[in-house]
mmCIF file of C-alpha atoms in Angstrom:
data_model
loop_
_atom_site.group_PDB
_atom_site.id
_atom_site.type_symbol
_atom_site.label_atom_id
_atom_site.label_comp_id
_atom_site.label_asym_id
_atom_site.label_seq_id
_atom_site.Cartn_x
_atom_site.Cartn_y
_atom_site.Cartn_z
ATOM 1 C CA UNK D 96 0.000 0.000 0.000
ATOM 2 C CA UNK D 97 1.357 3.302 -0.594
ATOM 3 C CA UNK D 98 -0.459 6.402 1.613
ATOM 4 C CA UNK D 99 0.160 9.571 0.922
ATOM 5 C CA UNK D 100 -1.580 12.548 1.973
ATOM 6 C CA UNK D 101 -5.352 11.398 2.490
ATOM 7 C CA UNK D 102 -5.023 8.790 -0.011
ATOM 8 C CA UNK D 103 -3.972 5.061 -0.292
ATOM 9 C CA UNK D 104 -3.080 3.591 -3.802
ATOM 10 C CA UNK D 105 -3.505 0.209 -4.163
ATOM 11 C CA UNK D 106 -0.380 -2.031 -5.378
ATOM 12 C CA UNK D 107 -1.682 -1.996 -9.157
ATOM 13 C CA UNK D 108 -2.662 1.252 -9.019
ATOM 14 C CA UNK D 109 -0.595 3.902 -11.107
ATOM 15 C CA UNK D 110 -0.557 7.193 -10.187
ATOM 16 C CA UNK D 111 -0.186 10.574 -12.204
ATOM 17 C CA UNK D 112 1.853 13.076 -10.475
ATOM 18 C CA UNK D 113 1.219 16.511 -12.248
ATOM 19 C CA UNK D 114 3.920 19.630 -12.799
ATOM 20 C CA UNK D 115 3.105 23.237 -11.135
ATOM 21 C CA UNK D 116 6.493 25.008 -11.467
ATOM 22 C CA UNK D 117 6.331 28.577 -9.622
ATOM 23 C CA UNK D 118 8.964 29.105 -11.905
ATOM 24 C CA UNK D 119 9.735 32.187 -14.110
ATOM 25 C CA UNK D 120 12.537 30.250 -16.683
ATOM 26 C CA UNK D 121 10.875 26.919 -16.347
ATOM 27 C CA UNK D 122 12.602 24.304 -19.276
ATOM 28 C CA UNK D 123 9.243 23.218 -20.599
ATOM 29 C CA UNK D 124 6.370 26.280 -20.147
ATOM 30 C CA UNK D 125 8.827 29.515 -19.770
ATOM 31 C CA UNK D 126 6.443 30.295 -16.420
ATOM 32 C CA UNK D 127 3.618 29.749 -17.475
ATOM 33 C CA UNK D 128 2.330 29.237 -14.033
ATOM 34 C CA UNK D 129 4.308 31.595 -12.166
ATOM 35 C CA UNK D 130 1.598 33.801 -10.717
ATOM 36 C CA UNK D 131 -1.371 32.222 -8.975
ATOM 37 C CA UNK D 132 -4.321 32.586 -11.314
ATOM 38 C CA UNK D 133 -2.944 30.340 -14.136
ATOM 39 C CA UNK D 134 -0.733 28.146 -11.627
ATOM 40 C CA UNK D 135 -4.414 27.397 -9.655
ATOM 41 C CA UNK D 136 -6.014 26.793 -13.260
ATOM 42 C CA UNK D 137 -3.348 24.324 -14.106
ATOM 43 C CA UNK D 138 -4.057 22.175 -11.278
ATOM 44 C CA UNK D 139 -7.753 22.216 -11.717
ATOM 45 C CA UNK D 140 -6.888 21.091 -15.208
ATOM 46 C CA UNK D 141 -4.356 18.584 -13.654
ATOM 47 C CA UNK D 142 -7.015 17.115 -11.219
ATOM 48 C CA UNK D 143 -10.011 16.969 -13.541
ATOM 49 C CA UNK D 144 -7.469 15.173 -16.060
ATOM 50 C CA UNK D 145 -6.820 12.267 -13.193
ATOM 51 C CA UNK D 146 -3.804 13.580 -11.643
ATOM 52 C CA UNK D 147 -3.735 12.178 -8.019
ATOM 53 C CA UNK D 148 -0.835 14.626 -7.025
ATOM 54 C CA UNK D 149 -0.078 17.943 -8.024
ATOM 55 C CA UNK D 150 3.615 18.446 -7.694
ATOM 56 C CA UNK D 151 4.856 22.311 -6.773
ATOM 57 C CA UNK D 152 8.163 23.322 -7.682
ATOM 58 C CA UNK D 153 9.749 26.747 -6.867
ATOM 59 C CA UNK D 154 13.012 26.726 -8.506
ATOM 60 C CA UNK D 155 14.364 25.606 -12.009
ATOM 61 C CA UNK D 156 16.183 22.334 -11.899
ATOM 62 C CA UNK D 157 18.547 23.052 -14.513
ATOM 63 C CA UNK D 158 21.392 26.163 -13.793
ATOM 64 C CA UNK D 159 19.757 29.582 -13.670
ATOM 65 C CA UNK D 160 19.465 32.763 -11.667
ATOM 66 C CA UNK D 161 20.307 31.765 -7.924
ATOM 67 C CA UNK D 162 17.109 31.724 -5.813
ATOM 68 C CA UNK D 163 17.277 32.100 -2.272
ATOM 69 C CA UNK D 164 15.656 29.433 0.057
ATOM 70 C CA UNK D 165 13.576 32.507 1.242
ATOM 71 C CA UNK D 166 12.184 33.125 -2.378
ATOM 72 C CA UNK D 167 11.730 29.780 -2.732
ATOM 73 C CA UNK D 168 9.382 29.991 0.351
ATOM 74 C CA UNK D 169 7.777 33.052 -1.246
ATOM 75 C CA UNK D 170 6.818 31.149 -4.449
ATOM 76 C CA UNK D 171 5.505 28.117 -2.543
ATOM 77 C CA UNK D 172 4.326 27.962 0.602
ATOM 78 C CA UNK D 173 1.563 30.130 -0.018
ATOM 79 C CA UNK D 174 0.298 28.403 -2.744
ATOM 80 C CA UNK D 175 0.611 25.168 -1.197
ATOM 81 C CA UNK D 176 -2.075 26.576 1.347
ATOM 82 C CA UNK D 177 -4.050 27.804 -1.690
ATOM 83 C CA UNK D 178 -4.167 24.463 -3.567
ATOM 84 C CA UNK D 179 -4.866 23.033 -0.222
ATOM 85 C CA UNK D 180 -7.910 24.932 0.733
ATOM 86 C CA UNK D 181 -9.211 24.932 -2.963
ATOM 87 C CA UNK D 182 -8.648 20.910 -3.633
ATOM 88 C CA UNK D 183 -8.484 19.099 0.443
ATOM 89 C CA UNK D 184 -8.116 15.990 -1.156
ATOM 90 C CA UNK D 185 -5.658 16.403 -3.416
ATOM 91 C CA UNK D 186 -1.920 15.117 -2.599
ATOM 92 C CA UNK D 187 0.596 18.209 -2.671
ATOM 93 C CA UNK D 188 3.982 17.108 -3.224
ATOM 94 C CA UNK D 189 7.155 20.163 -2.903
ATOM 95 C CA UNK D 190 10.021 19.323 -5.033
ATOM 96 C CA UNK D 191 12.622 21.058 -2.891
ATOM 97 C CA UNK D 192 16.135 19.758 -1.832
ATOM 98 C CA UNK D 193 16.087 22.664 1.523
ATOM 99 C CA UNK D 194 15.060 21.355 5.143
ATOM 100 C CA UNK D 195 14.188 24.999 5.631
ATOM 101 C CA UNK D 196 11.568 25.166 2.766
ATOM 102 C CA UNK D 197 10.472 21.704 3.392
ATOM 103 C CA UNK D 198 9.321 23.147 7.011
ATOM 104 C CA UNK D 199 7.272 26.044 5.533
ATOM 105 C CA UNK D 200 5.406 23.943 2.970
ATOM 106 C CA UNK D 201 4.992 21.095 5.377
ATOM 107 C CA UNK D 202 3.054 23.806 7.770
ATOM 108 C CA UNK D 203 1.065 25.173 4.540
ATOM 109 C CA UNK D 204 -0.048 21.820 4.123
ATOM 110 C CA UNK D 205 2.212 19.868 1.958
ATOM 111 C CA UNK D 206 1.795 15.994 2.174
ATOM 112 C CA UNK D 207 5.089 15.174 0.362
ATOM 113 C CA UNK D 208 8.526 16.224 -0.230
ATOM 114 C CA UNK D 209 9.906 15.627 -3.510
ATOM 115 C CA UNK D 210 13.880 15.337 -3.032
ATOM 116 C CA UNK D 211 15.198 15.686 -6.620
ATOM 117 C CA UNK D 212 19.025 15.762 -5.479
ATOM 118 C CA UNK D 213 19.629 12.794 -3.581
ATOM 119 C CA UNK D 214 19.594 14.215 0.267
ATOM 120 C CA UNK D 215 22.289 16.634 -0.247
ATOM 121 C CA UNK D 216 20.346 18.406 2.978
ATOM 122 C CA UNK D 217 20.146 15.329 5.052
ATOM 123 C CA UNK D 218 17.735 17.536 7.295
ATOM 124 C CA UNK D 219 15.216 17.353 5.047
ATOM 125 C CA UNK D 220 14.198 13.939 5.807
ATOM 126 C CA UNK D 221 14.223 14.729 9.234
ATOM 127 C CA UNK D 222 11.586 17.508 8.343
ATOM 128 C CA UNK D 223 9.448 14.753 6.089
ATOM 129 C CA UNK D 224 9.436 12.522 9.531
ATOM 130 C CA UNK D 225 8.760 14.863 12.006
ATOM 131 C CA UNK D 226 5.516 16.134 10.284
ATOM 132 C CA UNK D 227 4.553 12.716 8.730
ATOM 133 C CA UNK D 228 4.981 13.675 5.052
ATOM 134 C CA UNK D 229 5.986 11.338 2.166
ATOM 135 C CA UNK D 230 9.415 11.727 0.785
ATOM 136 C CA UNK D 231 11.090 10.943 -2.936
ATOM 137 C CA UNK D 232 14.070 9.783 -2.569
ATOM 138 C CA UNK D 233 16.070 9.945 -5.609
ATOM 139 C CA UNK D 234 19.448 9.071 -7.337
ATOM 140 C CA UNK D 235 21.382 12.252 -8.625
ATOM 141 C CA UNK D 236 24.690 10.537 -8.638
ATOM 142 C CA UNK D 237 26.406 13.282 -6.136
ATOM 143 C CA UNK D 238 25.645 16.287 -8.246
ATOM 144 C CA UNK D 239 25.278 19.312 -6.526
ATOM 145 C CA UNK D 240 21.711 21.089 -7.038
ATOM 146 C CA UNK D 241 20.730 22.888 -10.114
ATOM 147 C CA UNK D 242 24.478 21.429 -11.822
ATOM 148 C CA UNK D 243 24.800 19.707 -15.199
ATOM 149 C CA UNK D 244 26.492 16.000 -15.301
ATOM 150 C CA UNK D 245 29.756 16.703 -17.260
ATOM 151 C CA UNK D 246 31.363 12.860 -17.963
ATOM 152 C CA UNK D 247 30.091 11.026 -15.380
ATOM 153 C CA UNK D 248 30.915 7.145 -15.091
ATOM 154 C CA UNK D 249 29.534 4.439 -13.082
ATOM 155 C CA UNK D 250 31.018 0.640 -12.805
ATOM 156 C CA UNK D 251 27.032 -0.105 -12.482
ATOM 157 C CA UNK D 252 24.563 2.691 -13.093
ATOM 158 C CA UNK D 253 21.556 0.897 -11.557
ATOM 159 C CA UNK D 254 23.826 -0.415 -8.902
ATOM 160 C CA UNK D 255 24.775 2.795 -7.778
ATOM 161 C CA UNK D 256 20.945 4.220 -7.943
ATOM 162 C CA UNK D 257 19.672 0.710 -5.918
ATOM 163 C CA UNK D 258 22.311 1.850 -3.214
ATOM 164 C CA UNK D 259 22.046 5.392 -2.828
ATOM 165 C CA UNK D 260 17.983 5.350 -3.059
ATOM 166 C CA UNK D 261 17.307 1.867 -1.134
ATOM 167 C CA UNK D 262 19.872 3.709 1.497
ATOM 168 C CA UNK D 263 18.004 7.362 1.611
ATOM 169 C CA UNK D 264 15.019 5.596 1.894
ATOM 170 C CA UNK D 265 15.630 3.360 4.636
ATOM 171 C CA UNK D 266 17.544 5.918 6.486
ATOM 172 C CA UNK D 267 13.474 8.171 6.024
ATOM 173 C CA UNK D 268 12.237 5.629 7.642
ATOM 174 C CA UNK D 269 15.280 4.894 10.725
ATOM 175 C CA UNK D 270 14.105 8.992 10.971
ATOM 176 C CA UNK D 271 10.332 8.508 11.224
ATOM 177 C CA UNK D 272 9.177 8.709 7.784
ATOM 178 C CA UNK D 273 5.938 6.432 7.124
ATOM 179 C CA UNK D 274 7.629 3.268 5.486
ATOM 180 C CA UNK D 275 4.224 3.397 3.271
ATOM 181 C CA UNK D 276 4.650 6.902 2.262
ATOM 182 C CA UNK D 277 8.536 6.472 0.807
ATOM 183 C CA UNK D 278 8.863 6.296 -3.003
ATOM 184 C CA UNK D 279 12.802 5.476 -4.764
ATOM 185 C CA UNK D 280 13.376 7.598 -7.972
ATOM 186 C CA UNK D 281 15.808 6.745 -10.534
ATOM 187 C CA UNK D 282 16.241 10.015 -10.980
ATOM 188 C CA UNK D 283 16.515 10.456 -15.186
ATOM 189 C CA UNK D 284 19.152 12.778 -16.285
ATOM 190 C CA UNK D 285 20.405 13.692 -13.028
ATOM 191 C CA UNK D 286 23.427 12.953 -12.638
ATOM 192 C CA UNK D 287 23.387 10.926 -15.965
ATOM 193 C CA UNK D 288 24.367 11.088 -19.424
ATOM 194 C CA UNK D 289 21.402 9.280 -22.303
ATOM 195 C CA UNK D 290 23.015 6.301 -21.835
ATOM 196 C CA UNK D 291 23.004 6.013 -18.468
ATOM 197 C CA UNK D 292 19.508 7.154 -18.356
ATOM 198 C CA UNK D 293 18.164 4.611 -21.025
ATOM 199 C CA UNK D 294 19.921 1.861 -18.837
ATOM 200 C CA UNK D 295 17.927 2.964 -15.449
ATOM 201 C CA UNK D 296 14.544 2.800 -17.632
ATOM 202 C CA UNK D 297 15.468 -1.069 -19.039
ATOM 203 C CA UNK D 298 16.890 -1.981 -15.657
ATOM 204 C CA UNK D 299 13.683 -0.326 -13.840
ATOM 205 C CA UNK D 300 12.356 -3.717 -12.808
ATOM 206 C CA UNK D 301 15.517 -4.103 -10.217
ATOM 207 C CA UNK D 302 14.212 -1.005 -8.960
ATOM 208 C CA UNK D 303 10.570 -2.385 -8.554
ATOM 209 C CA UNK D 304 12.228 -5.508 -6.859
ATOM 210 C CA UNK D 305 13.347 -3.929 -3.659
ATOM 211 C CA UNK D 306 9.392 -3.544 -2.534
ATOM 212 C CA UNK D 307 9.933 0.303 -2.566
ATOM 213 C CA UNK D 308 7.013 2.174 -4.689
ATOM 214 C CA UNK D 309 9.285 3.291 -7.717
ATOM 215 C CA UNK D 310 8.283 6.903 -9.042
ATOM 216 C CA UNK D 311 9.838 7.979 -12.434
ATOM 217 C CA UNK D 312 9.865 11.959 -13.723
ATOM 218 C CA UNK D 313 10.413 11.037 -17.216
ATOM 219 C CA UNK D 314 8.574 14.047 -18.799
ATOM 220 C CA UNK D 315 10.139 15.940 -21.908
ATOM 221 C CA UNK D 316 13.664 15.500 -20.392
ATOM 222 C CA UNK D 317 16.917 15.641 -22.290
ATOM 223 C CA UNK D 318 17.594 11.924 -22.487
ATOM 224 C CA UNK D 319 14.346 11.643 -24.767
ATOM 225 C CA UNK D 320 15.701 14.320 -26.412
ATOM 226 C CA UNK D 321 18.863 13.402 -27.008
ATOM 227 C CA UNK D 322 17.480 9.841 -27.818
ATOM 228 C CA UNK D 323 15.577 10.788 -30.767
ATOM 229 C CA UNK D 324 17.030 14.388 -31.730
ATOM 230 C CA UNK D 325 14.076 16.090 -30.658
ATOM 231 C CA UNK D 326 13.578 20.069 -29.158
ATOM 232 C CA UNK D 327 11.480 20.179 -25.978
ATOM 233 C CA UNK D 328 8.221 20.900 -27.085
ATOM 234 C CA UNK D 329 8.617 17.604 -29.496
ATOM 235 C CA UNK D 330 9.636 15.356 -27.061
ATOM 236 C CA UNK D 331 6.011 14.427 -26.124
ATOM 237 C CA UNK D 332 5.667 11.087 -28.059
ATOM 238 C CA UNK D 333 9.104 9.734 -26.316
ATOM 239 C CA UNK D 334 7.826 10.734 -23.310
ATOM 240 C CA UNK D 335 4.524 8.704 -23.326
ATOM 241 C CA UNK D 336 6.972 5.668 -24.940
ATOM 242 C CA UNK D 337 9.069 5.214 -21.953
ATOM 243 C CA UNK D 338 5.959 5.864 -19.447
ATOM 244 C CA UNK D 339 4.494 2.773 -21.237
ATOM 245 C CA UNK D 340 7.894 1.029 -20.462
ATOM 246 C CA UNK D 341 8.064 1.728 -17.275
ATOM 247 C CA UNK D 342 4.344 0.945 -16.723
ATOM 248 C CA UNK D 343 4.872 -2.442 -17.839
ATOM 249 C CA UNK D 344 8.400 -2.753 -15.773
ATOM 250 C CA UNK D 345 6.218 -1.889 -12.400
ATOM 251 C CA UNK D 346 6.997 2.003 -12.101
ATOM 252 C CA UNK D 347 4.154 3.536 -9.555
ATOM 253 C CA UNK D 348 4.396 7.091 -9.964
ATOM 254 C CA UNK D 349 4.631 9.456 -12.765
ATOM 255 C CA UNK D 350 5.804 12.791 -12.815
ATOM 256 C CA UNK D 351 4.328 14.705 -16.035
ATOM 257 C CA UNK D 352 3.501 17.813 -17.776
ATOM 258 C CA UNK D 353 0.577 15.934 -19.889
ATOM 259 C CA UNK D 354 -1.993 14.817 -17.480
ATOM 260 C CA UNK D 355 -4.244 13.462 -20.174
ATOM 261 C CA UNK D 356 -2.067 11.728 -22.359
ATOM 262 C CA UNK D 357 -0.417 9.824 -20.146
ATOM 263 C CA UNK D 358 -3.578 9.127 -17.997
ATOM 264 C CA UNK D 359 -4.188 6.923 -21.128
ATOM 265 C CA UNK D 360 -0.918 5.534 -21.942
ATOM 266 C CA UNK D 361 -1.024 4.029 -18.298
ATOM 267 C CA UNK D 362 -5.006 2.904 -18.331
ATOM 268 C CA UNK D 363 -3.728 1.039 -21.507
ATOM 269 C CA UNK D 364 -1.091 -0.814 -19.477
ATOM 270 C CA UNK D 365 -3.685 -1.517 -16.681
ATOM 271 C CA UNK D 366 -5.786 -2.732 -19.025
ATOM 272 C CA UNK D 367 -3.240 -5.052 -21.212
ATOM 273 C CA UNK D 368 -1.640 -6.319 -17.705
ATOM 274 C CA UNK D 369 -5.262 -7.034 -16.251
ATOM 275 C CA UNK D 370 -5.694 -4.765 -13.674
ATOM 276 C CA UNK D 371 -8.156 -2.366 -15.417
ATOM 277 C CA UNK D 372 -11.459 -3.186 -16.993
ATOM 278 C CA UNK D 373 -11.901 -1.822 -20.571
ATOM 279 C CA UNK D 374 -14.130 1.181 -20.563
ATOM 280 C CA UNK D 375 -16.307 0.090 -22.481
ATOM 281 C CA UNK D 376 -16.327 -3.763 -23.797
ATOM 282 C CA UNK D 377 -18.998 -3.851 -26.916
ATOM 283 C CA UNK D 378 -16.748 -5.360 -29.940
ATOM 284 C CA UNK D 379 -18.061 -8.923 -30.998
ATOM 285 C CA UNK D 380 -21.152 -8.290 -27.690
ATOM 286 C CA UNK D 381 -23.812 -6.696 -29.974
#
C-alpha cells in the first residue's frame, strides 16, 4: 500500500503526479504558471485530467538565476495553502532539496517532499518525519543542485541508484518517515548522461524488486531528447513511450507535464496487464 496525503493507492494502481512550477525560466512552459491565477487553473486542469498529485516546484532544476531558500518559500508555501484549501483531497507534493523550505510547505499543508538531489540536505528527511509527510528519494549521482552532469561514469549505473535510493530511503524511515509513504526515484538525467539514463529505464524492474514504490519523472527530459534528436516541445511522443515502459516494468508514480495523455498511456497498461477493466467492452457483444 502506498499512503500519501489522504489517499492510499492500491499495489496496481498507477498514479499521475502533475507539474506546477512557480517558476519564471521553467525548461518546458517559460512560467507559465508563475503567478497564482494560471498556476491554480493548471491544477484544476491537472485534477479533472486524473492527476492524483499535483507536484509544486519553486526553482528551475537546470542552472539559472540563484534563488534564495527565502524566495523559494515566497513562491511556494503560499500556494501550497491555496491548492490546499481549494482541492483538500488532493496530494501536494514540494520538489525542494532545503530542510528549511520543506518546514514552511509542510506547515502550509504539503503531504510530500519531492527530493530531486539525492539528500544533499540530510535535514530534510528529518523535516518529512517529524511532520509525517511522504518523501522521494532519488538518485542524482552526487551532483550538486541545479548542476549539469559533465562525464560522469559508473562501474554499475543501476547499482549505484539501488544503493544510494534503497539507502536514503531506509535511512526516512530509521528517521520517522511512514515506510508506506517512501517512493525510490531513478532520478533520469540527473546525474546521468542518455546512456546512463536509457539503462535505469530497461533496468527499472531491479528497482521495482526492492518492494519500494518506484516513481519515475520522465517528462520531456533531455535523455528523450537526445534519444531521438528532438527540441522540448517535441519530445512528447518519447515521453509517453518510456511511461508505457516503465508501466509495464512496475513504475508507480509518474511525474508529467501531460496529465491526459499519459492518464491513457497508463489505463492502456492496466488494461493489457489485467488490472483495469476496458471502458467500455462492446466489440463482438452486440
Amino acid at each position: 500500500m502506498l499512503r500519501l496525503g489522504r489517499r492510499e493507492f492500491a499495489p496496481h494502481e498507477r498514479v499521475i503526479m502533475a507539474i506546477v512550477n512557480r517558476t519564471p525560466d521553467s525548461f518546458y512552459d517559460q512560467g507559465a504558471t508563475f503567478h497564482d491565477e494560471p498556476a491554480l487553473a493548471r491544477v484544476e486542469q491537472a485534477v479533472a485530467e486524473g492527476a492524483a498529485i499535483i507536484d509544486i516546484g519553486g526553482v528551475k532544476a537546470g542552472p539559472g538565476e540563484e534563488v534564495s531558500a527565502e524566495e523559494e518559500v515566497r513562491r511556494t508555501a503560499g500556494f501550497v495553502a491555496e491548492v490546499r484549501r481549494c482541492f483538500p483531497d488532493v496530494v501536494i507534493s514540494v520538489d525542494t532539496w532545503r530542510h528549511e523550505v520543506g518546514e514552511a510547505v509542510c506547515e502550509a499543508g504539503a503531504d510530500v517532499l519531492n527530493d530531486a538531489w539525492g539528500g544533499v540536505d540530510p535535514r530534510l528527511a528529518e523535516v518529512a518525519a517529524r511532520y509525517g509527510a511522504g518523501l522521494v528519494c532519488t538518485h542524482a549521482g552526487g551532483a550538486e543542485p541545479r548542476t549539469r552532469p559533465h562525464r560522469v561514469t559508473y562501474d554499475d549505473v543501476m547499482a549505484d541508484i539501488l544503493d544510494v535510493t534503497v539507502g536514503l530511503a531506509e535511512r526516512a524511515v530509521a528517521l520517522g518517515v511512514p515506510r508506506e509513504s517512501v517512493m525510490i526515484d531513478p532520478g533520469h538525467d540527473f546525474g546521468k548522461n542518455t546512456r546512463h539514463s536509457l539503462e535505469a529505464t530497461r533496468r527499472l524492474g531491479e528497482m521495482v524488486a526492492t518492494g519500494w514504490p518506484v516513481l519515475v519523472s520522465l517528462s520531456n527530459k533531455d535523455f528523450v531528447g537526445e534519444t531521438l534528436d528532438r527540441p522540448v516541445k517535441e519530445r512528447v511522443v518519447g515521453t509517453l513511450a518510456t511511461t508505457a515502459v516503465s508501466a509495464w516494468l512496475g513504475a508507480r508514480v509518474y511525474r508529467v507535464h501531460e496529465v491526459a495523455e499519459t492518464r491513457q498511456v497508463l489505463d492502456m497498461v492496466s488494461s493489457i496487464a489485467g488490472d483495469r477493466e476496458p471502458a467500455v467492452a462492446r466489440r463482438g457483444l452486440a
